[in-house]
mmCIF file of C-alpha atoms and ligand atoms in Angstrom:
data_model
loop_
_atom_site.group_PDB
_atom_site.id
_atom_site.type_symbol
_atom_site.label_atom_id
_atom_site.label_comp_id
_atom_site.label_asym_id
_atom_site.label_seq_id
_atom_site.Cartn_x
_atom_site.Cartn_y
_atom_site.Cartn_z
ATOM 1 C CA UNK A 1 31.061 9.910 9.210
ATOM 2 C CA UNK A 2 28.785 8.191 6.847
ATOM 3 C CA UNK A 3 25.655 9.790 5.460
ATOM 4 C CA UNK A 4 22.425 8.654 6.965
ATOM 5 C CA UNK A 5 19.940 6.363 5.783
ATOM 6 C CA UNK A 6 16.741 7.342 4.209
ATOM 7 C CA UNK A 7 14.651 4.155 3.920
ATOM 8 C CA UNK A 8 11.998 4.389 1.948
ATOM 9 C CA UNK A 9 10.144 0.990 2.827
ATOM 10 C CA UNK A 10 6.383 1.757 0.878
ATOM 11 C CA UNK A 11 6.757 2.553 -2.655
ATOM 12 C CA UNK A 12 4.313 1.602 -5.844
ATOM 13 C CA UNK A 13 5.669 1.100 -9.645
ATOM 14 C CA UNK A 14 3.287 0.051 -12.266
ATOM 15 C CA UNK A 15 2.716 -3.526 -11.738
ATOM 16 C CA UNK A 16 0.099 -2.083 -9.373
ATOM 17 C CA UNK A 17 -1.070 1.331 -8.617
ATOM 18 C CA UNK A 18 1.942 3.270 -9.477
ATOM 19 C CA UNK A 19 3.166 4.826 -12.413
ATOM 20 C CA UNK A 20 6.822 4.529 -13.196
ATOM 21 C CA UNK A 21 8.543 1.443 -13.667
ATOM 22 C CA UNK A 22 10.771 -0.083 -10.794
ATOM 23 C CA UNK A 23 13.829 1.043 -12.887
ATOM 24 C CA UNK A 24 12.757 4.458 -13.222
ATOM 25 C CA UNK A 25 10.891 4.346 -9.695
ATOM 26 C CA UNK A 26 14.620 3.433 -8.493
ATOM 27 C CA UNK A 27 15.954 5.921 -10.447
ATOM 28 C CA UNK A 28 14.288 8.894 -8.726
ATOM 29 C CA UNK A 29 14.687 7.733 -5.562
ATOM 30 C CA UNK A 30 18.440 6.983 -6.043
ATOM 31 C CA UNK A 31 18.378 11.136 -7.563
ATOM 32 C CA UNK A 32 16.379 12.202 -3.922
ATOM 33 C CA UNK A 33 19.115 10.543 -1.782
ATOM 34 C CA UNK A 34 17.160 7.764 -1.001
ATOM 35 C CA UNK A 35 19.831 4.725 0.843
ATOM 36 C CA UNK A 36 18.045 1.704 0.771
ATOM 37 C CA UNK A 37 14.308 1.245 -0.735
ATOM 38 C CA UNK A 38 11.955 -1.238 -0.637
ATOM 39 C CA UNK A 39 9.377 -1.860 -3.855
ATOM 40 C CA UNK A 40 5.884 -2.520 -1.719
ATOM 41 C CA UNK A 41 3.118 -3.233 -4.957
ATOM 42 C CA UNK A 42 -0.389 -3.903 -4.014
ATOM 43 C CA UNK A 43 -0.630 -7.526 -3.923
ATOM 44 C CA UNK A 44 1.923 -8.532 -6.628
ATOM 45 C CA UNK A 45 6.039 -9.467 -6.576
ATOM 46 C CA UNK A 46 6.200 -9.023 -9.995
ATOM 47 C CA UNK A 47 8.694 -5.950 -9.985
ATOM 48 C CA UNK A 48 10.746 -7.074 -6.836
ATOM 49 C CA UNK A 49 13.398 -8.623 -9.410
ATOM 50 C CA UNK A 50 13.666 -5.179 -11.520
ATOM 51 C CA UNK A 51 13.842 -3.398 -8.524
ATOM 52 C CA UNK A 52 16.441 -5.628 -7.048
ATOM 53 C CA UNK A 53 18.631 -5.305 -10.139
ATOM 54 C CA UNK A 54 18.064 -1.178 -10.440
ATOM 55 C CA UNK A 55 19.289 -0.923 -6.746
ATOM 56 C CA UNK A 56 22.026 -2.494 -7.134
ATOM 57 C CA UNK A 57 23.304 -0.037 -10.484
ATOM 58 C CA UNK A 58 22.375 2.948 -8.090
ATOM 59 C CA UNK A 59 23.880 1.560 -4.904
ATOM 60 C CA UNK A 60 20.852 1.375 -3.159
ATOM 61 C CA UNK A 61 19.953 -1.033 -0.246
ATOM 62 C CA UNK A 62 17.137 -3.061 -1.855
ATOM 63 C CA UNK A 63 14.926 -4.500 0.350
ATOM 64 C CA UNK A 64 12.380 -7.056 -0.512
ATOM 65 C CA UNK A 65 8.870 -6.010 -0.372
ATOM 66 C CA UNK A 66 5.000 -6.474 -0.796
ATOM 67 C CA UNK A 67 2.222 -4.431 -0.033
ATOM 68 C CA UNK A 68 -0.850 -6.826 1.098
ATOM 69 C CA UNK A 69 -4.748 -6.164 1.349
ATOM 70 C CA UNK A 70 -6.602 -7.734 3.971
ATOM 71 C CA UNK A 71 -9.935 -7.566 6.265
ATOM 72 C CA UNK A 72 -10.530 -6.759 9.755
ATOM 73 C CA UNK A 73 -13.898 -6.112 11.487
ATOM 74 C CA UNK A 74 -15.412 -4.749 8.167
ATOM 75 C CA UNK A 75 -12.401 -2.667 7.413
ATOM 76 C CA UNK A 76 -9.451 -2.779 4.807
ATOM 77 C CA UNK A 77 -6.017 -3.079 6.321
ATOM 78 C CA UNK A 78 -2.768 -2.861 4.293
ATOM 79 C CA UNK A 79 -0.280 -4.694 6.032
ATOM 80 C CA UNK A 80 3.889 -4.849 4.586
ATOM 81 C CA UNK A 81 5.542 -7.937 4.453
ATOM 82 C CA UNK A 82 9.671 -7.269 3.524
ATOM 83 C CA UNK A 83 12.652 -8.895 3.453
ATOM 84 C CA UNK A 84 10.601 -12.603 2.582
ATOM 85 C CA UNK A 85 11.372 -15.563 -0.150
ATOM 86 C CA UNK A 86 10.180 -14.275 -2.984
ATOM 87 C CA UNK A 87 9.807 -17.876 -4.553
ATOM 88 C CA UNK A 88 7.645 -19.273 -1.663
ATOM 89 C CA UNK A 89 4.301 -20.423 -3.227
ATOM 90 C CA UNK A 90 1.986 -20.459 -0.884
ATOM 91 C CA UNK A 91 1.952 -16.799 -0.680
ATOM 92 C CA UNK A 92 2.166 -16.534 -4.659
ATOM 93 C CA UNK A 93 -1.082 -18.360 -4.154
ATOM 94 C CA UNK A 94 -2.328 -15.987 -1.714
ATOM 95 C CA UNK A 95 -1.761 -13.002 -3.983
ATOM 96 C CA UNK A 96 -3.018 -14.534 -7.282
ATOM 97 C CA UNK A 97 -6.309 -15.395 -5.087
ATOM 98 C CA UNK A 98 -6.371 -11.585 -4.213
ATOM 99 C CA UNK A 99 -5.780 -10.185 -7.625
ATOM 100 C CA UNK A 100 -8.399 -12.435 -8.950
ATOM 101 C CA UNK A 101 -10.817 -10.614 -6.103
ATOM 102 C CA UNK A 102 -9.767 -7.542 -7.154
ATOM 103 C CA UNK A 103 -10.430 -8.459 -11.148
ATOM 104 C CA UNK A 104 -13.696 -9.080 -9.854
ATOM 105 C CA UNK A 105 -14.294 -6.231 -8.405
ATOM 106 C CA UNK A 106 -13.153 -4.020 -10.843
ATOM 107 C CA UNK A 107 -16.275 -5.324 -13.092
ATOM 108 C CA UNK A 108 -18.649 -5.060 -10.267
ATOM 109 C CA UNK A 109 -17.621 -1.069 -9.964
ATOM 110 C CA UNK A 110 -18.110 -0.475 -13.894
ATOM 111 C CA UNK A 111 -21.731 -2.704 -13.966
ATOM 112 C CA UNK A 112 -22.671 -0.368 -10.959
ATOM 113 C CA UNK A 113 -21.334 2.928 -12.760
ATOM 114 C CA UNK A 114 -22.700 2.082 -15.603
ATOM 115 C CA UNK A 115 -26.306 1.119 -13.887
ATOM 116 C CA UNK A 116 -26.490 3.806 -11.175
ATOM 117 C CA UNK A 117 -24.960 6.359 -12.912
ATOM 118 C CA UNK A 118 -25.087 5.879 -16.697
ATOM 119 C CA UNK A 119 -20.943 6.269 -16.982
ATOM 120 C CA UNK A 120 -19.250 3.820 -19.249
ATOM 121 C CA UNK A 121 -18.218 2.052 -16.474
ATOM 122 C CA UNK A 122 -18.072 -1.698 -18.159
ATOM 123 C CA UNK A 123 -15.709 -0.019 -21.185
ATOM 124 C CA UNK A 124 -13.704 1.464 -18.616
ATOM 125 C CA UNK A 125 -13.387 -1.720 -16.478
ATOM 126 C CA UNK A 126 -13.007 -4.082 -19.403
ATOM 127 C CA UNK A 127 -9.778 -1.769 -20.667
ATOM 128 C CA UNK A 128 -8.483 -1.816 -17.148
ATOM 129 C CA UNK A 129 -8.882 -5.579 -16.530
ATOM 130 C CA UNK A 130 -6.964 -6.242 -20.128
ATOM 131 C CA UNK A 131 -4.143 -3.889 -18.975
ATOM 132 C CA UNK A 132 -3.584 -3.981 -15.478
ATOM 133 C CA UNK A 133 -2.303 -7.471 -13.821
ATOM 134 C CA UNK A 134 -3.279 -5.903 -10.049
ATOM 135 C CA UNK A 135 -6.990 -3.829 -11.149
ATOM 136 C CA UNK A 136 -6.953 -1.239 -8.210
ATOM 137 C CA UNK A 137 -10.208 1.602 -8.010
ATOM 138 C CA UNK A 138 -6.647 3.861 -8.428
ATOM 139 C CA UNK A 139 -7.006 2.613 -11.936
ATOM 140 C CA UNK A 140 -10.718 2.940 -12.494
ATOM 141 C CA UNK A 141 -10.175 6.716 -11.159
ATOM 142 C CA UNK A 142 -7.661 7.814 -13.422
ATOM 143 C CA UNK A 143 -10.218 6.725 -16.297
ATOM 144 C CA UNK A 144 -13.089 8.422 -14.915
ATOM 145 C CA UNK A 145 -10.390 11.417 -14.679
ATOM 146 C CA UNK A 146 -9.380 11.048 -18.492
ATOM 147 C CA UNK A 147 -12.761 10.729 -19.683
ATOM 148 C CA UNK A 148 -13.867 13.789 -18.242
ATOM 149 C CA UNK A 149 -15.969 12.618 -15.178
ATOM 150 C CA UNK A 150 -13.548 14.018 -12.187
ATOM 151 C CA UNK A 151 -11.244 16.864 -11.962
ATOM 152 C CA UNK A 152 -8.557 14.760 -10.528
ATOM 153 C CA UNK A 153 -8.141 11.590 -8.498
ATOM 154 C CA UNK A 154 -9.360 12.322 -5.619
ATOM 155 C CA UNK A 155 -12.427 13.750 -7.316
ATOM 156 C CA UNK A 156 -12.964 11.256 -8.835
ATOM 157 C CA UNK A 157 -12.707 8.675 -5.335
ATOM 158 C CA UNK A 158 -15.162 10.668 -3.628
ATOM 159 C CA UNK A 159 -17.866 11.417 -6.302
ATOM 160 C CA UNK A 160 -18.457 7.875 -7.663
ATOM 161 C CA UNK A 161 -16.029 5.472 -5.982
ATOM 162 C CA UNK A 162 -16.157 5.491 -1.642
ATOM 163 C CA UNK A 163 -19.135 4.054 0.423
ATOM 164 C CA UNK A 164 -22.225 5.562 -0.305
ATOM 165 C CA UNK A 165 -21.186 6.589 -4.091
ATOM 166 C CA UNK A 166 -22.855 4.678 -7.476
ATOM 167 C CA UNK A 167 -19.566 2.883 -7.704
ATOM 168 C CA UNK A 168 -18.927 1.536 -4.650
ATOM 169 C CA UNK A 169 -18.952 -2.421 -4.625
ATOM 170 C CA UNK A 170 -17.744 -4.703 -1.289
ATOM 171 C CA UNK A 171 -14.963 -7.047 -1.978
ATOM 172 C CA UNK A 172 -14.401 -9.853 0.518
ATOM 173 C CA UNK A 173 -10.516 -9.565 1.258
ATOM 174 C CA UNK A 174 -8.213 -12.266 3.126
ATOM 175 C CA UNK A 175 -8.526 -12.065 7.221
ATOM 176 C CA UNK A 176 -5.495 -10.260 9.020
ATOM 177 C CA UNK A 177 -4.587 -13.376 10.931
ATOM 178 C CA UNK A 178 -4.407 -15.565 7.494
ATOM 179 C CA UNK A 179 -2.489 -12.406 5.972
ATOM 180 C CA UNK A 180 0.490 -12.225 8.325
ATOM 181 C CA UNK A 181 0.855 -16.147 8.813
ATOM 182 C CA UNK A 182 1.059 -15.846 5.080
ATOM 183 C CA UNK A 183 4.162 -13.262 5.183
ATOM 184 C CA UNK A 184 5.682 -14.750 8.111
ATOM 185 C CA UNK A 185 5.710 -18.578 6.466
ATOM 186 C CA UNK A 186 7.326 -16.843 3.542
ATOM 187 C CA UNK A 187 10.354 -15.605 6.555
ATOM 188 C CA UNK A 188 8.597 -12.261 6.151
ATOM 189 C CA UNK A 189 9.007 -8.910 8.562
ATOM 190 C CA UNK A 190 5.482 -7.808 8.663
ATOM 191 C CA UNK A 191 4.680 -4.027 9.149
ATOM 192 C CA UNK A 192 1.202 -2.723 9.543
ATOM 193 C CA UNK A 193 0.644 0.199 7.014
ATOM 194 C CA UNK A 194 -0.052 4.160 7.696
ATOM 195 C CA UNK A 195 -2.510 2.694 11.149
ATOM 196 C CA UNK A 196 -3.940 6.519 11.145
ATOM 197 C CA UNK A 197 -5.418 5.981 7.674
ATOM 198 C CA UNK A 198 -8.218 3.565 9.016
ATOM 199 C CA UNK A 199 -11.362 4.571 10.450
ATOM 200 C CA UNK A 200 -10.563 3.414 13.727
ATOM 201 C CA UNK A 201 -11.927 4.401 17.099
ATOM 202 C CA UNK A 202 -8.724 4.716 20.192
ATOM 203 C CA UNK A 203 -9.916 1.652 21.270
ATOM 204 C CA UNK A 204 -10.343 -0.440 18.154
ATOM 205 C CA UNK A 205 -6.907 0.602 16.994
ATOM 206 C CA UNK A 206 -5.401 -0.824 20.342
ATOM 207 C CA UNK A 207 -7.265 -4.068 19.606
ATOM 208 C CA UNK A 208 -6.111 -3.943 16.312
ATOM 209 C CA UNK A 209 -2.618 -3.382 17.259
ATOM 210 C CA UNK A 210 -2.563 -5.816 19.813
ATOM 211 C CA UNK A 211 -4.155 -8.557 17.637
ATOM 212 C CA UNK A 212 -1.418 -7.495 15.139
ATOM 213 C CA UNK A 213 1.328 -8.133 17.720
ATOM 214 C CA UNK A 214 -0.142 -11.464 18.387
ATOM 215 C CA UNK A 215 -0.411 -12.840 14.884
ATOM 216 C CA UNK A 216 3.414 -11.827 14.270
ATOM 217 C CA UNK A 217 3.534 -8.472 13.351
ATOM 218 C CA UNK A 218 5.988 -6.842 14.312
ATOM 219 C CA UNK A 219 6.702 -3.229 13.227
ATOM 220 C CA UNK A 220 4.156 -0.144 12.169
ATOM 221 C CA UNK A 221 4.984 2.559 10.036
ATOM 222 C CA UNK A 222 5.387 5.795 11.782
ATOM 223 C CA UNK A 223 6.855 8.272 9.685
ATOM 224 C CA UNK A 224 4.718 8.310 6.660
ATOM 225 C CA UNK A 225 4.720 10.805 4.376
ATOM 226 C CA UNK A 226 1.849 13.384 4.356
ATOM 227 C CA UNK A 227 1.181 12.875 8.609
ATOM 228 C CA UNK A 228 0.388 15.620 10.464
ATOM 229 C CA UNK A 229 2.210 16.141 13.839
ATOM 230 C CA UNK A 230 -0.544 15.071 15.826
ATOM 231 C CA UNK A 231 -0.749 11.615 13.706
ATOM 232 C CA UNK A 232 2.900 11.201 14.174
ATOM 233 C CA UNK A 233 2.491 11.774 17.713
ATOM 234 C CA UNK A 234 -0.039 9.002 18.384
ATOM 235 C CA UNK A 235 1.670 6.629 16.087
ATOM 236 C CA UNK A 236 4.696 6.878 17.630
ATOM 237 C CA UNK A 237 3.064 6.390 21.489
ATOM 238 C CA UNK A 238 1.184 3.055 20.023
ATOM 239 C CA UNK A 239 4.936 1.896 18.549
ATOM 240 C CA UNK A 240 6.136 2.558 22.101
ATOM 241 C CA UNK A 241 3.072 1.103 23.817
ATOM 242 C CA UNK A 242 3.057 -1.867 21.717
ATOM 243 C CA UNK A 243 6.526 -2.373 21.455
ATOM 244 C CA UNK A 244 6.968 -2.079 17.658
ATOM 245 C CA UNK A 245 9.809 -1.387 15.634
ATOM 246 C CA UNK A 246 8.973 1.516 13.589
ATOM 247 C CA UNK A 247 8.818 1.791 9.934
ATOM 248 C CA UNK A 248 9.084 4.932 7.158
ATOM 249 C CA UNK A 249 8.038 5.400 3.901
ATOM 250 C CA UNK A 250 6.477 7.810 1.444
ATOM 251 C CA UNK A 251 3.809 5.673 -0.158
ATOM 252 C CA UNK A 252 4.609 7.126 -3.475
ATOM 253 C CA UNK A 253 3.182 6.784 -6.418
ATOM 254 C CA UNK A 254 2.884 9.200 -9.261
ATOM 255 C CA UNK A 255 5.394 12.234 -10.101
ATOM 256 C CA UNK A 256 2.725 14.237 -10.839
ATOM 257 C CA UNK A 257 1.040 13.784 -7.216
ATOM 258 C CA UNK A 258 3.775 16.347 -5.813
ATOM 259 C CA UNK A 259 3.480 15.980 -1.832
ATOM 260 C CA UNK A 260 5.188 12.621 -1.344
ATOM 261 C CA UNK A 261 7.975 12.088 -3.798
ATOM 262 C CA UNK A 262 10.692 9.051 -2.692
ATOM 263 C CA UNK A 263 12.526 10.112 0.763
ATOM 264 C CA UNK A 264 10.160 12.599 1.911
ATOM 265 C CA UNK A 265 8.973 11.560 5.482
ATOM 266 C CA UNK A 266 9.220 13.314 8.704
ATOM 267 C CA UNK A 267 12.157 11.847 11.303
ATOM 268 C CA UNK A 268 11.373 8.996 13.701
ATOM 269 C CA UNK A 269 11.272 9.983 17.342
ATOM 270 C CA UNK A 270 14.377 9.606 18.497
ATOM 271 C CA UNK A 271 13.758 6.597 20.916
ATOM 272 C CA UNK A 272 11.869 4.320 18.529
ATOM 273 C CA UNK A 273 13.703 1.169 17.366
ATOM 274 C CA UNK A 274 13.491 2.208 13.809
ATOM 275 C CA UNK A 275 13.023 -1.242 11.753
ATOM 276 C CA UNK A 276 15.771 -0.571 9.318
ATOM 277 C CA UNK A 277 17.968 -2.076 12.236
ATOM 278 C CA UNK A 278 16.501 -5.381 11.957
ATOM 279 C CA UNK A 279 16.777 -5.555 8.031
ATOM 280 C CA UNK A 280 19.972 -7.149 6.964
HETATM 281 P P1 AMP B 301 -8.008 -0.368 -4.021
HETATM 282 O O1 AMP B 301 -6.865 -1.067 -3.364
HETATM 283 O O2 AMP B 301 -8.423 -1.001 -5.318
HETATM 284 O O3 AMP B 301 -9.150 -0.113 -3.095
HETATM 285 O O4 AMP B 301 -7.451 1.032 -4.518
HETATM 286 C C1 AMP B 301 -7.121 1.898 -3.577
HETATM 287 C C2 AMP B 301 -5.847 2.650 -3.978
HETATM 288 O O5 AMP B 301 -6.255 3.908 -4.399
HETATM 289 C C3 AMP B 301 -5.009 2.834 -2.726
HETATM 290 O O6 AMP B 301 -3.924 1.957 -2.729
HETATM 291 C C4 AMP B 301 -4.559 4.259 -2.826
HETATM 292 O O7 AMP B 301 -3.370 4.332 -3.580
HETATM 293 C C5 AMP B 301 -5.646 4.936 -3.632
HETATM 294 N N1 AMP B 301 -6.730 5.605 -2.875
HETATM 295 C C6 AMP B 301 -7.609 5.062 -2.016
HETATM 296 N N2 AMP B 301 -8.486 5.970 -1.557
HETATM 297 C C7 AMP B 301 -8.165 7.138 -2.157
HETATM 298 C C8 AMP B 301 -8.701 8.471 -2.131
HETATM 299 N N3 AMP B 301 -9.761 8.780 -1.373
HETATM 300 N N4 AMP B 301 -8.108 9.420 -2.887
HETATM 301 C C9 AMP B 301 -7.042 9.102 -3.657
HETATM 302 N N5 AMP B 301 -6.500 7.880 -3.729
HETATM 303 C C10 AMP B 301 -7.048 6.898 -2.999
HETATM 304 MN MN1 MN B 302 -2.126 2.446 -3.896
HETATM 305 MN MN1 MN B 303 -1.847 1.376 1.581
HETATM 306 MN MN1 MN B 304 0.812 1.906 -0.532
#
């Protein structure tokens, strides 16, 4: 009998909000028994290649990937696009227009810091916009963490960075629709990310999801690392109700973040069309 798969299908390296390199990301998944993985970066393909190349000297199962950032009624979405032409250029387009939002933002936060709150927030931004090709507020946080002005990460999001904080700035991201016409023209597979993370009444998350559906998505990660069983639960009835393949994934990012390393997700239900059977 052959071993199972463990498809991890939402993982970050460096060329966004990660911290290892898509070698070494590929690396430690390959060491946690990971079988096929997909490199999912915020708005950037720029390690897909590396990834592609590490997989293969670890016999893993690479699968092509992209983590996207988009709008809907006020609220961010992340939706996955895998298994897509990573030359097509209208999508390049789509995520060079998105990084350049993002830049943008990035010096709105640190004017804002450094106005509300009297933090060096425009040294901190200008050092992250010279490094960092994909400026997340994952980046800005792990500054304000270095220089002493939150304990940790998530500190550091909820003292200066979410709504209602000195450093929270609104940043105008693609609509849904545009996002996942966008994958799909590239010959995308288009997964909506971790749906329990958004701030989402029942209702609106059925409109979402149904919206979704209709623009051409057409799986939605179920077994993400960190759920409860109650989140699992729901996910998996809106997967059935919808009719989506289901997706997992650990979201990783960090080694030193120790609660979702590579591989470790809980089990899809059983009945779910899990989406690995669609990927070639
Ligand atoms: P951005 O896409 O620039 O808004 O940055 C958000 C990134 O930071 C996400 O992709 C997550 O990896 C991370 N993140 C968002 N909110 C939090 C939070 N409250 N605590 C820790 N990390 C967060
Ligand atoms: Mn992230
Ligand atoms: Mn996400
Ligand atoms: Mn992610």
């Amino acid at each position: 009998m052959s071993a199972p798969l463990v498809a991890d299908l939402h993982l970050h390296s460096h060329h966004s909000d990660g911290v290892l390199s898509p070698a070494a990301l590929i690396e430690l998944c390959a060491s946690r028994g990971v079988t096929q993985a997909a490199l999912t970066d915020h708005d950037t393909l720029e390690g897909c290649l590396e990834a592609h190349a590490a997989c293969a000297r670890h016999d893993l199962k690479h699968v092509t990937g992209v983590e996207v950032s988009c709008g809907w009624n006020g609220q961010t979405l992340h939706v996955i696009g895998l298994e897509f032409d990573l030359e097509d250029a209208a999508l390049e387009r789509h995520l060079a227009d998105i990084r350049a939002r993002r830049a943008a933002r990035i010096a709105d936060i640190g004017e804002r810091l450094e106005r509300k709150a009297r933090l060096p927030g425009k040294a901190l931004a200008a050092k992250i916009l010279a490094r960092d090709a994909v400026p997340t507020r994952m980046h800005l946080a792990r500054e304000l963490v270095a220089a002493g002005h939150a304990k940790d990460v998530g500190d550091a999001f909820a003292r200066w960075l979410t709504r209602g904080r000195a450093g929270h700035a609104p940043i105008e991201w693609p609509t849904l629709g545009d996002t996942v016409a966008r994958l799909r023209g590239a010959g995308a597979r288009v997964v909506l990310a971790h749906p329990h993370r958004y701030e989402l009444s029942a209702g609106a998350l059925r409109r979402l999801l149904g919206e979704f559906r209709a623009a051409g998505g057409e799986a939605i990660e179920v077994a993400v690392a960190g759920i409860g069983p109650s989140d699992l639960d729901r996910l998996a009835t809106l997967a059935r109700n919808h009719g989506f393949a289901a997706s997992t994934g650990s979201d990783f990012h960090d080694p030193a973040i120790p609660w979702n390393p590579p591989g470790r997700f809980a089990k899809l239900p059983a009945d779910l069309e899990p989406l690995t059977a669609r990927l070639a």
